Amino acid sequence: MKKLHVVSLGCTKNLVDTEVMLGRLKDYQMTQEPREADLIIVNTCGFIGPAKEESLQTIFSLHQERKKDSLLVMAGCLSERYKEELQKEMPEVDIFTGVGDYARIDELVAKKRSAFSDQVYLIGTEERVVTGSNYHAYVKLSEGCNQKCSFCAIPSFKGKLQSRPIEAVVEEMKRLRDLGFVDFTFVSQDSSSYLRDRGIKDGLVRLIEAVEKIEGIKSARILYLYPSTTSHAMIDAIADSSVFVNYFEMPIQHISARMLKIMRRGIGPEVTKELLEHMRAVPDSFLRTSIIVGHPGEKEQDFLELVQFLQDFDFDRINLFAYSDEEGTAAFSMEEKVPQHIIDQRLDILDEIVEQKTLQSLEKDVGKEVEAYLDGASEESDLLLSARKKIWAPEVDGEILINESEIQDLKPGSLYNVLITQRVGDKLLGTVRS
């Protein structure tokens, strides 16, 4: 049997597309060793500078390692964004494809040819091979984006918002449920705009209602809420749901009115703060946001306003991104670029706040009993098990180390009550209760 080595870079939306490709290549045996592989696929990220660099370095590294007569495929966002240049300048790659042909990857490999569709790929009835978990799966809601953020190149190569019909999402979830998946995370570029391209304003509310009718689903969460399209009704629907956990991820990017206008966010700080306060008022809510540091035009006063807000507001997690100058964006041609050494200084200041907020959030759980999914053995030690709090998103929000259990024969993928006994660094320590 031929062997396949796959690398999926970037966001979880990319991961879903990678899993679709795996579903089309079941005739291949997966291998972690690129030297053994007959086929190597890299699903690239082209969002910001560091991600582009990682994608290219991964391609070059795998090319050095691969065996003679193997095929090297470059797929995904970076390949799509720079398709003409890359095909001219990267003879190392045998097959190029972008963001529209994931479900045709077997055909492209068989014919050894490159292809770039005019449309982005929206999941249909194709079977995915879900990776990394026996109980959790990501579900893509849409592709593309109608927002006009000054710093973002995604609409330039993924186009306008295209939402999947609710029926297609529900059908996919039922298929995954039948395979044993009980926990789901919904992803897209702008989840709060879901179904707006189909004339439906509060599409997420309808999605929540539909998902609640699917038997066997234990929990779900939604990522990437956009401030200008998030409504109070949407927040309330999540809060009132028996399936969706009270997880709110809304990347605000900044809080200065001046910067929000420059960044073309379509919303001011007061409305942003109102939405955040509404989310925080939901019992047992969890709030994650993202911030861009050093966008063109960011003055010291804007930054200090951001610092004060992040210190004052009770976020659970904060992602920090240094501004990346991207071709095809409005910010690329803006004047008043912030020097890199200033960006680095500002990141250092915010790093301390981010760490403080994370530890404060973790401390809230000490002494409490929480619901958590068991993931299996911990990488920390053979004597510990790893679990994830039910409300948390996989991989990004933290880990509970299980050192004791009142239950024998614990099963990975099962949901248990865990007493959090202490915080150890950026992790929690807990005991499974009977």
Short mmCIF file of C-alpha atoms in Angstrom, two decimals:
data_model
loop_
_atom_site.label_atom_id
_atom_site.label_comp_id
_atom_site.label_asym_id
_atom_site.label_seq_id
_atom_site.Cartn_x
_atom_site.Cartn_y
_atom_site.Cartn_z
CA MET A 1 0.00 0.00 0.00
CA LYS A 2 1.28 3.48 -0.87
CA LYS A 3 2.03 5.84 2.00
CA LEU A 4 0.87 9.40 2.65
CA HIS A 5 2.38 12.13 4.81
CA VAL A 6 0.21 15.22 5.45
CA VAL A 7 0.98 18.53 7.13
CA SER A 8 -1.92 20.90 7.89
CA LEU A 9 -0.81 24.43 8.76
CA GLY A 10 -2.72 27.46 10.01
CA CYS A 11 -6.26 27.50 11.31
CA THR A 12 -8.80 24.83 12.12
CA LYS A 13 -10.69 25.65 8.90
CA ASN A 14 -7.60 24.40 7.08
CA LEU A 15 -7.69 21.28 9.22
CA VAL A 16 -11.24 20.50 8.09
CA ASP A 17 -10.15 20.82 4.46
CA THR A 18 -7.17 18.55 5.16
CA GLU A 19 -9.54 15.97 6.64
CA VAL A 20 -11.61 16.12 3.44
CA MET A 21 -8.47 15.32 1.43
CA LEU A 22 -7.71 12.40 3.75
CA GLY A 23 -11.20 11.10 3.07
CA ARG A 24 -10.44 11.05 -0.66
CA LEU A 25 -7.09 9.30 -0.17
CA LYS A 26 -8.11 6.27 1.90
CA ASP A 27 -6.14 4.01 -0.39
CA TYR A 28 -3.00 5.44 1.17
CA GLN A 29 -1.54 4.41 4.51
CA MET A 30 -0.71 7.36 6.76
CA THR A 31 2.90 7.76 7.86
CA GLN A 32 4.62 10.23 10.18
CA GLU A 33 7.88 9.75 8.28
CA PRO A 34 8.09 11.87 5.13
CA ARG A 35 11.03 9.77 3.91
CA GLU A 36 8.65 6.80 3.60
CA ALA A 37 5.84 8.64 1.84
CA ASP A 38 4.88 8.18 -1.79
CA LEU A 39 2.67 11.26 -1.51
CA ILE A 40 3.29 14.36 0.62
CA ILE A 41 0.63 17.06 0.99
CA VAL A 42 1.11 20.42 2.70
CA ASN A 43 -2.08 22.40 3.27
CA THR A 44 -0.62 25.89 3.57
CA CYS A 45 -1.61 29.09 5.37
CA GLY A 46 -1.29 32.47 3.66
CA PHE A 47 -2.81 34.78 6.26
CA ILE A 48 0.18 36.72 7.63
CA GLY A 49 3.95 36.87 7.16
CA PRO A 50 5.04 34.31 9.78
CA ALA A 51 2.43 31.80 8.56
CA LYS A 52 3.58 32.23 4.95
CA GLU A 53 7.19 31.72 6.00
CA GLU A 54 6.28 28.58 7.95
CA SER A 55 4.46 27.18 4.92
CA LEU A 56 7.40 27.75 2.59
CA GLN A 57 9.95 26.39 5.05
CA THR A 58 7.81 23.27 5.52
CA ILE A 59 7.70 22.71 1.76
CA PHE A 60 11.47 23.12 1.38
CA SER A 61 12.20 20.89 4.37
CA LEU A 62 9.95 18.09 3.13
CA HIS A 63 11.43 18.34 -0.34
CA GLN A 64 14.87 17.73 1.16
CA GLU A 65 13.61 14.67 3.06
CA ARG A 66 11.40 12.99 0.50
CA LYS A 67 12.30 9.90 -1.44
CA LYS A 68 12.80 9.72 -5.18
CA ASP A 69 9.64 9.53 -7.33
CA SER A 70 7.36 10.72 -4.51
CA LEU A 71 4.81 13.47 -5.20
CA LEU A 72 4.86 16.77 -3.28
CA VAL A 73 1.56 18.67 -3.25
CA MET A 74 1.16 22.30 -2.18
CA ALA A 75 -2.48 23.10 -1.37
CA GLY A 76 -4.45 25.74 0.47
CA CYS A 77 -4.39 29.47 1.07
CA LEU A 78 -0.77 30.37 0.29
CA SER A 79 -0.86 28.33 -2.89
CA GLU A 80 -4.10 30.06 -3.90
CA ARG A 81 -2.94 33.56 -3.00
CA TYR A 82 0.32 33.42 -4.95
CA LYS A 83 -0.48 30.74 -7.52
CA GLU A 84 1.25 32.35 -10.52
CA GLU A 85 4.45 33.24 -8.66
CA LEU A 86 4.78 29.95 -6.79
CA GLN A 87 4.28 27.79 -9.87
CA LYS A 88 7.07 29.70 -11.60
CA GLU A 89 9.47 29.82 -8.66
CA MET A 90 9.02 26.47 -6.88
CA PRO A 91 10.10 23.54 -9.04
CA GLU A 92 10.29 21.48 -5.82
CA VAL A 93 6.49 21.14 -5.91
CA ASP A 94 4.89 18.60 -8.25
CA ILE A 95 1.23 19.56 -7.86
CA PHE A 96 -0.25 22.94 -6.94
CA THR A 97 -3.85 23.43 -5.87
CA GLY A 98 -5.67 26.11 -3.94
CA VAL A 99 -8.82 26.39 -1.85
CA GLY A 100 -11.39 24.91 -4.22
CA ASP A 101 -10.30 21.39 -5.09
CA TYR A 102 -9.90 19.52 -1.82
CA ALA A 103 -12.54 16.97 -2.82
CA ARG A 104 -10.70 16.34 -6.13
CA ILE A 105 -7.28 15.73 -4.63
CA ASP A 106 -7.34 12.02 -5.56
CA GLU A 107 -8.03 12.93 -9.18
CA LEU A 108 -5.25 15.55 -9.27
CA VAL A 109 -2.77 13.11 -7.76
CA ALA A 110 -3.73 10.35 -10.19
CA LYS A 111 -3.28 12.71 -13.16
CA LYS A 112 -0.26 14.46 -11.60
CA ARG A 113 -1.60 17.87 -12.54
CA SER A 114 -2.25 21.20 -10.83
CA ALA A 115 -5.67 22.85 -10.66
CA PHE A 116 -7.23 26.01 -9.25
CA SER A 117 -11.02 26.25 -9.21
CA ASP A 118 -12.85 29.55 -9.54
CA GLN A 119 -14.83 28.77 -6.39
CA VAL A 120 -13.83 28.05 -2.81
CA TYR A 121 -14.68 24.59 -1.52
CA LEU A 122 -17.79 24.21 0.61
CA ILE A 123 -18.16 20.80 2.21
CA GLY A 124 -20.86 18.65 0.67
CA THR A 125 -21.49 15.01 1.38
CA GLU A 126 -17.80 14.04 1.18
CA GLU A 127 -16.55 11.80 3.94
CA ARG A 128 -13.88 13.29 6.20
CA VAL A 129 -11.23 11.49 8.19
CA VAL A 130 -11.30 13.40 11.48
CA THR A 131 -7.87 13.63 13.07
CA GLY A 132 -6.61 14.19 16.59
CA SER A 133 -9.66 13.10 18.55
CA ASN A 134 -12.12 10.24 18.91
CA TYR A 135 -14.92 12.46 20.22
CA HIS A 136 -14.41 16.06 18.98
CA ALA A 137 -14.73 17.42 15.42
CA TYR A 138 -14.62 20.85 13.80
CA VAL A 139 -17.50 21.83 11.51
CA LYS A 140 -17.10 24.56 8.91
CA LEU A 141 -20.03 26.93 8.52
CA SER A 142 -18.91 29.06 5.59
CA GLU A 143 -16.06 30.28 3.44
CA GLY A 144 -15.04 33.79 2.42
CA CYS A 145 -15.87 37.04 4.18
CA ASN A 146 -17.85 40.21 3.48
CA GLN A 147 -15.93 42.33 6.00
CA LYS A 148 -13.48 44.98 4.80
CA CYS A 149 -10.85 44.92 7.56
CA SER A 150 -7.85 46.97 6.49
CA PHE A 151 -5.30 44.35 7.56
CA CYS A 152 -6.87 41.17 6.14
CA ALA A 153 -6.15 39.64 2.73
CA ILE A 154 -8.56 36.70 3.05
CA PRO A 155 -11.39 38.21 0.93
CA SER A 156 -8.88 38.83 -1.89
CA PHE A 157 -8.34 35.09 -2.41
CA LYS A 158 -11.37 33.48 -0.76
CA GLY A 159 -13.96 35.94 -1.99
CA LYS A 160 -17.30 36.91 -0.52
CA LEU A 161 -19.14 35.04 2.23
CA GLN A 162 -20.62 31.70 1.13
CA SER A 163 -22.58 29.90 3.83
CA ARG A 164 -23.38 26.21 3.90
CA PRO A 165 -27.10 25.46 4.18
CA ILE A 166 -28.16 24.48 7.68
CA GLU A 167 -29.38 21.17 6.28
CA ALA A 168 -25.88 20.34 5.04
CA VAL A 169 -24.34 21.19 8.42
CA VAL A 170 -26.90 19.07 10.25
CA GLU A 171 -26.40 16.15 7.87
CA GLU A 172 -22.63 16.26 8.40
CA MET A 173 -23.05 16.39 12.18
CA LYS A 174 -25.32 13.35 12.11
CA ARG A 175 -22.73 11.43 10.10
CA LEU A 176 -20.04 12.38 12.59
CA ARG A 177 -22.30 11.54 15.54
CA ASP A 178 -22.86 8.09 14.09
CA LEU A 179 -19.07 7.67 14.10
CA GLY A 180 -18.95 8.50 17.82
CA PHE A 181 -18.30 12.26 17.83
CA VAL A 182 -20.20 14.14 20.54
CA ASP A 183 -18.39 17.50 20.91
CA PHE A 184 -18.26 20.04 18.07
CA THR A 185 -16.61 23.38 17.33
CA PHE A 186 -18.04 25.55 14.55
CA VAL A 187 -15.55 27.58 12.52
CA SER A 188 -15.48 30.09 9.64
CA GLN A 189 -13.91 33.44 8.83
CA ASP A 190 -16.91 35.27 10.32
CA SER A 191 -19.33 32.93 12.08
CA SER A 192 -21.71 35.66 13.25
CA SER A 193 -22.45 36.51 9.59
CA TYR A 194 -23.51 32.91 8.90
CA LEU A 195 -26.41 32.82 6.38
CA ARG A 196 -26.38 36.59 5.77
CA ASP A 197 -25.47 35.84 2.16
CA ARG A 198 -28.75 33.91 2.04
CA GLY A 199 -30.76 36.82 3.42
CA ILE A 200 -30.96 35.55 7.00
CA LYS A 201 -29.70 37.99 9.63
CA ASP A 202 -29.38 35.82 12.74
CA GLY A 203 -28.28 32.61 11.10
CA LEU A 204 -26.46 31.38 14.20
CA VAL A 205 -29.70 31.47 16.17
CA ARG A 206 -31.27 29.15 13.58
CA LEU A 207 -28.18 26.93 13.64
CA ILE A 208 -28.39 26.60 17.41
CA GLU A 209 -32.05 25.62 17.19
CA ALA A 210 -31.28 23.00 14.53
CA VAL A 211 -28.31 21.48 16.37
CA GLU A 212 -30.30 21.16 19.59
CA LYS A 213 -32.67 18.80 17.78
CA ILE A 214 -29.87 16.35 16.90
CA GLU A 215 -29.87 13.49 19.38
CA GLY A 216 -26.56 12.42 20.90
CA ILE A 217 -24.72 15.75 20.76
CA LYS A 218 -23.22 16.53 24.18
CA SER A 219 -21.66 19.94 23.58
CA ALA A 220 -20.78 22.55 20.97
CA ARG A 221 -19.14 25.96 20.71
CA ILE A 222 -18.77 28.67 18.06
CA LEU A 223 -15.52 30.41 17.13
CA TYR A 224 -14.86 33.72 15.35
CA LEU A 225 -17.72 36.06 16.18
CA TYR A 226 -17.33 39.42 14.43
CA PRO A 227 -18.32 42.44 16.55
CA SER A 228 -20.41 44.26 13.94
CA THR A 229 -22.50 41.19 13.13
CA THR A 230 -22.85 39.77 16.65
CA SER A 231 -26.23 40.51 18.21
CA HIS A 232 -27.55 40.35 21.74
CA ALA A 233 -30.09 37.80 20.51
CA MET A 234 -27.20 35.62 19.33
CA ILE A 235 -25.54 35.83 22.73
CA ASP A 236 -28.82 34.98 24.46
CA ALA A 237 -29.39 31.99 22.17
CA ILE A 238 -26.00 30.57 23.16
CA ALA A 239 -26.68 31.30 26.83
CA ASP A 240 -30.10 29.61 26.72
CA SER A 241 -28.92 26.54 24.79
CA SER A 242 -28.75 23.14 26.44
CA VAL A 243 -26.09 21.99 23.95
CA PHE A 244 -23.92 25.04 23.24
CA VAL A 245 -21.53 25.97 26.02
CA ASN A 246 -21.21 29.62 27.03
CA TYR A 247 -18.08 30.14 24.95
CA PHE A 248 -17.60 33.51 23.29
CA GLU A 249 -14.65 34.18 21.02
CA MET A 250 -14.88 37.68 19.55
CA PRO A 251 -11.66 39.14 18.09
CA ILE A 252 -11.96 42.87 18.81
CA GLN A 253 -8.46 43.70 17.40
CA HIS A 254 -8.43 47.09 19.20
CA ILE A 255 -10.55 49.29 21.46
CA SER A 256 -9.50 52.82 20.44
CA ALA A 257 -12.28 54.48 18.40
CA ARG A 258 -9.66 56.00 16.15
CA MET A 259 -7.97 52.68 15.47
CA LEU A 260 -11.22 50.77 14.95
CA LYS A 261 -12.09 53.30 12.24
CA ILE A 262 -8.65 53.04 10.61
CA MET A 263 -8.90 49.24 10.75
CA ARG A 264 -12.34 49.43 9.08
CA ARG A 265 -14.01 47.29 11.70
CA GLY A 266 -17.45 48.78 11.10
CA ILE A 267 -18.16 49.26 14.81
CA GLY A 268 -17.09 51.58 17.60
CA PRO A 269 -15.77 50.84 21.08
CA GLU A 270 -19.01 51.46 22.93
CA VAL A 271 -20.96 48.80 21.03
CA THR A 272 -17.99 46.44 21.33
CA LYS A 273 -17.90 46.93 25.09
CA GLU A 274 -21.68 46.41 25.36
CA LEU A 275 -21.40 43.06 23.58
CA LEU A 276 -18.49 41.99 25.77
CA GLU A 277 -20.33 42.97 28.94
CA HIS A 278 -23.38 41.01 27.78
CA MET A 279 -21.22 37.95 27.19
CA ARG A 280 -19.48 38.32 30.53
CA ALA A 281 -22.83 38.57 32.29
CA VAL A 282 -23.79 35.09 31.07
CA PRO A 283 -23.28 32.64 33.97
CA ASP A 284 -20.05 30.60 33.71
CA SER A 285 -19.13 32.28 30.44
CA PHE A 286 -15.70 32.01 28.83
CA LEU A 287 -14.35 34.92 26.76
CA ARG A 288 -11.49 34.84 24.27
CA THR A 289 -10.40 37.73 22.05
CA SER A 290 -7.62 38.69 19.63
CA ILE A 291 -5.61 41.89 19.36
CA ILE A 292 -3.44 43.30 16.56
CA VAL A 293 -0.48 45.35 17.75
CA GLY A 294 1.25 47.97 15.62
CA HIS A 295 -1.30 48.54 12.85
CA PRO A 296 -0.38 51.60 10.73
CA GLY A 297 -1.48 54.75 12.51
CA GLU A 298 -1.46 53.24 16.01
CA LYS A 299 -0.23 56.05 18.24
CA GLU A 300 1.01 55.77 21.80
CA GLN A 301 -2.30 57.13 23.10
CA ASP A 302 -4.25 54.43 21.20
CA PHE A 303 -1.97 51.75 22.60
CA LEU A 304 -2.27 53.03 26.17
CA GLU A 305 -6.07 53.01 25.82
CA LEU A 306 -5.85 49.38 24.69
CA VAL A 307 -3.58 48.49 27.60
CA GLN A 308 -5.98 50.02 30.10
CA PHE A 309 -8.96 48.19 28.63
CA LEU A 310 -7.23 44.82 28.61
CA GLN A 311 -6.16 45.33 32.22
CA ASP A 312 -9.68 46.28 33.29
CA PHE A 313 -11.82 43.78 31.37
CA ASP A 314 -12.16 40.20 32.56
CA PHE A 315 -11.01 38.21 29.53
CA ASP A 316 -10.18 34.52 29.96
CA ARG A 317 -7.80 34.30 27.02
CA ILE A 318 -6.22 36.86 24.68
CA ASN A 319 -4.42 36.18 21.39
CA LEU A 320 -1.79 38.73 20.35
CA PHE A 321 -0.70 39.31 16.77
CA ALA A 322 1.99 41.67 15.54
CA TYR A 323 0.73 43.63 12.53
CA SER A 324 1.83 42.01 9.27
CA ASP A 325 2.09 44.16 6.14
CA GLU A 326 0.16 42.20 3.53
CA GLU A 327 -0.12 42.91 -0.18
CA GLY A 328 -3.66 43.43 -1.37
CA THR A 329 -4.87 44.99 1.87
CA ALA A 330 -5.85 48.60 2.55
CA ALA A 331 -3.30 48.85 5.35
CA PHE A 332 -0.45 47.91 3.00
CA SER A 333 -0.52 51.36 1.36
CA MET A 334 -1.23 53.29 4.55
CA GLU A 335 1.34 55.73 5.84
CA GLU A 336 2.40 56.08 9.49
CA LYS A 337 3.80 52.55 9.70
CA VAL A 338 4.79 51.63 13.25
CA PRO A 339 8.51 50.70 13.52
CA GLN A 340 9.15 47.04 14.35
CA HIS A 341 11.03 47.83 17.55
CA ILE A 342 7.97 49.75 18.81
CA ILE A 343 5.70 46.82 17.91
CA ASP A 344 8.02 44.48 19.82
CA GLN A 345 7.98 46.75 22.88
CA ARG A 346 4.19 46.91 22.83
CA LEU A 347 3.92 43.14 22.48
CA ASP A 348 6.15 42.70 25.54
CA ILE A 349 3.85 44.92 27.58
CA LEU A 350 0.72 43.07 26.46
CA ASP A 351 2.33 39.67 26.93
CA GLU A 352 2.42 40.30 30.67
CA ILE A 353 -1.27 41.21 30.71
CA VAL A 354 -2.18 38.13 28.67
CA GLU A 355 -0.32 35.86 31.08
CA GLN A 356 -1.93 37.53 34.08
CA LYS A 357 -5.44 37.18 32.60
CA THR A 358 -4.88 33.51 31.75
CA LEU A 359 -3.66 32.64 35.25
CA GLN A 360 -6.52 34.59 36.87
CA SER A 361 -8.99 32.67 34.72
CA LEU A 362 -7.45 29.34 35.67
CA GLU A 363 -7.49 30.25 39.37
CA LYS A 364 -11.27 30.69 39.19
CA ASP A 365 -11.63 26.92 38.79
CA VAL A 366 -9.47 25.87 41.73
CA GLY A 367 -11.64 24.17 44.34
CA LYS A 368 -14.52 23.72 41.90
CA GLU A 369 -15.93 20.61 40.26
CA VAL A 370 -16.06 20.96 36.49
CA GLU A 371 -17.13 18.81 33.55
CA ALA A 372 -14.18 17.71 31.44
CA TYR A 373 -13.48 15.44 28.49
CA LEU A 374 -10.72 12.89 29.00
CA ASP A 375 -8.21 13.01 26.14
CA GLY A 376 -5.89 10.22 27.27
CA ALA A 377 -2.30 10.07 28.48
CA SER A 378 -0.60 13.39 29.20
CA GLU A 379 2.64 14.40 27.53
CA GLU A 380 3.73 15.80 30.90
CA SER A 381 4.17 12.40 32.52
CA ASP A 382 3.23 8.74 32.16
CA LEU A 383 1.62 9.02 35.60
CA LEU A 384 -0.86 11.70 34.50
CA LEU A 385 -3.90 11.79 32.24
CA SER A 386 -4.91 14.79 30.15
CA ALA A 387 -8.40 16.30 30.17
CA ARG A 388 -10.09 19.37 28.71
CA LYS A 389 -12.73 21.41 30.45
CA LYS A 390 -16.01 20.97 28.57
CA ILE A 391 -16.38 24.68 27.81
CA TRP A 392 -12.83 25.05 26.44
CA ALA A 393 -11.95 24.86 22.76
CA PRO A 394 -9.47 22.07 21.97
CA GLU A 395 -5.73 22.78 22.05
CA VAL A 396 -5.89 26.53 22.68
CA ASP A 397 -7.54 27.05 26.06
CA GLY A 398 -5.65 24.77 28.41
CA GLU A 399 -5.21 21.33 29.94
CA ILE A 400 -6.30 19.61 33.13
CA LEU A 401 -3.80 17.08 34.44
CA ILE A 402 -5.55 14.16 36.15
CA ASN A 403 -3.46 12.63 38.95
CA GLU A 404 -6.22 10.78 40.83
CA SER A 405 -9.53 9.12 40.03
CA GLU A 406 -12.37 7.66 42.04
CA ILE A 407 -13.45 5.76 38.90
CA GLN A 408 -11.65 2.74 37.44
CA ASP A 409 -11.11 2.18 33.71
CA LEU A 410 -11.44 5.76 32.53
CA LYS A 411 -12.28 6.02 28.83
CA PRO A 412 -10.81 8.70 26.52
CA GLY A 413 -13.55 10.74 24.94
CA SER A 414 -15.87 10.38 27.92
CA LEU A 415 -17.13 13.29 30.00
CA TYR A 416 -16.31 13.24 33.71
CA ASN A 417 -16.76 15.42 36.78
CA VAL A 418 -13.33 16.65 37.85
CA LEU A 419 -12.46 18.38 41.11
CA ILE A 420 -9.78 21.00 40.41
CA THR A 421 -7.33 20.80 43.29
CA GLN A 422 -4.69 23.33 42.26
CA ARG A 423 -3.07 25.32 39.48
CA VAL A 424 0.39 24.22 38.40
CA GLY A 425 1.87 26.89 36.13
CA ASP A 426 -0.52 27.31 33.22
CA LYS A 427 -2.26 23.99 33.84
CA LEU A 428 -4.85 22.74 36.32
CA LEU A 429 -4.52 19.61 38.44
CA GLY A 430 -7.63 17.57 39.15
CA THR A 431 -9.26 14.42 40.51
CA VAL A 432 -11.98 12.51 38.64
CA ARG A 433 -14.99 12.19 40.93
CA SER A 434 -17.45 9.32 41.00
#
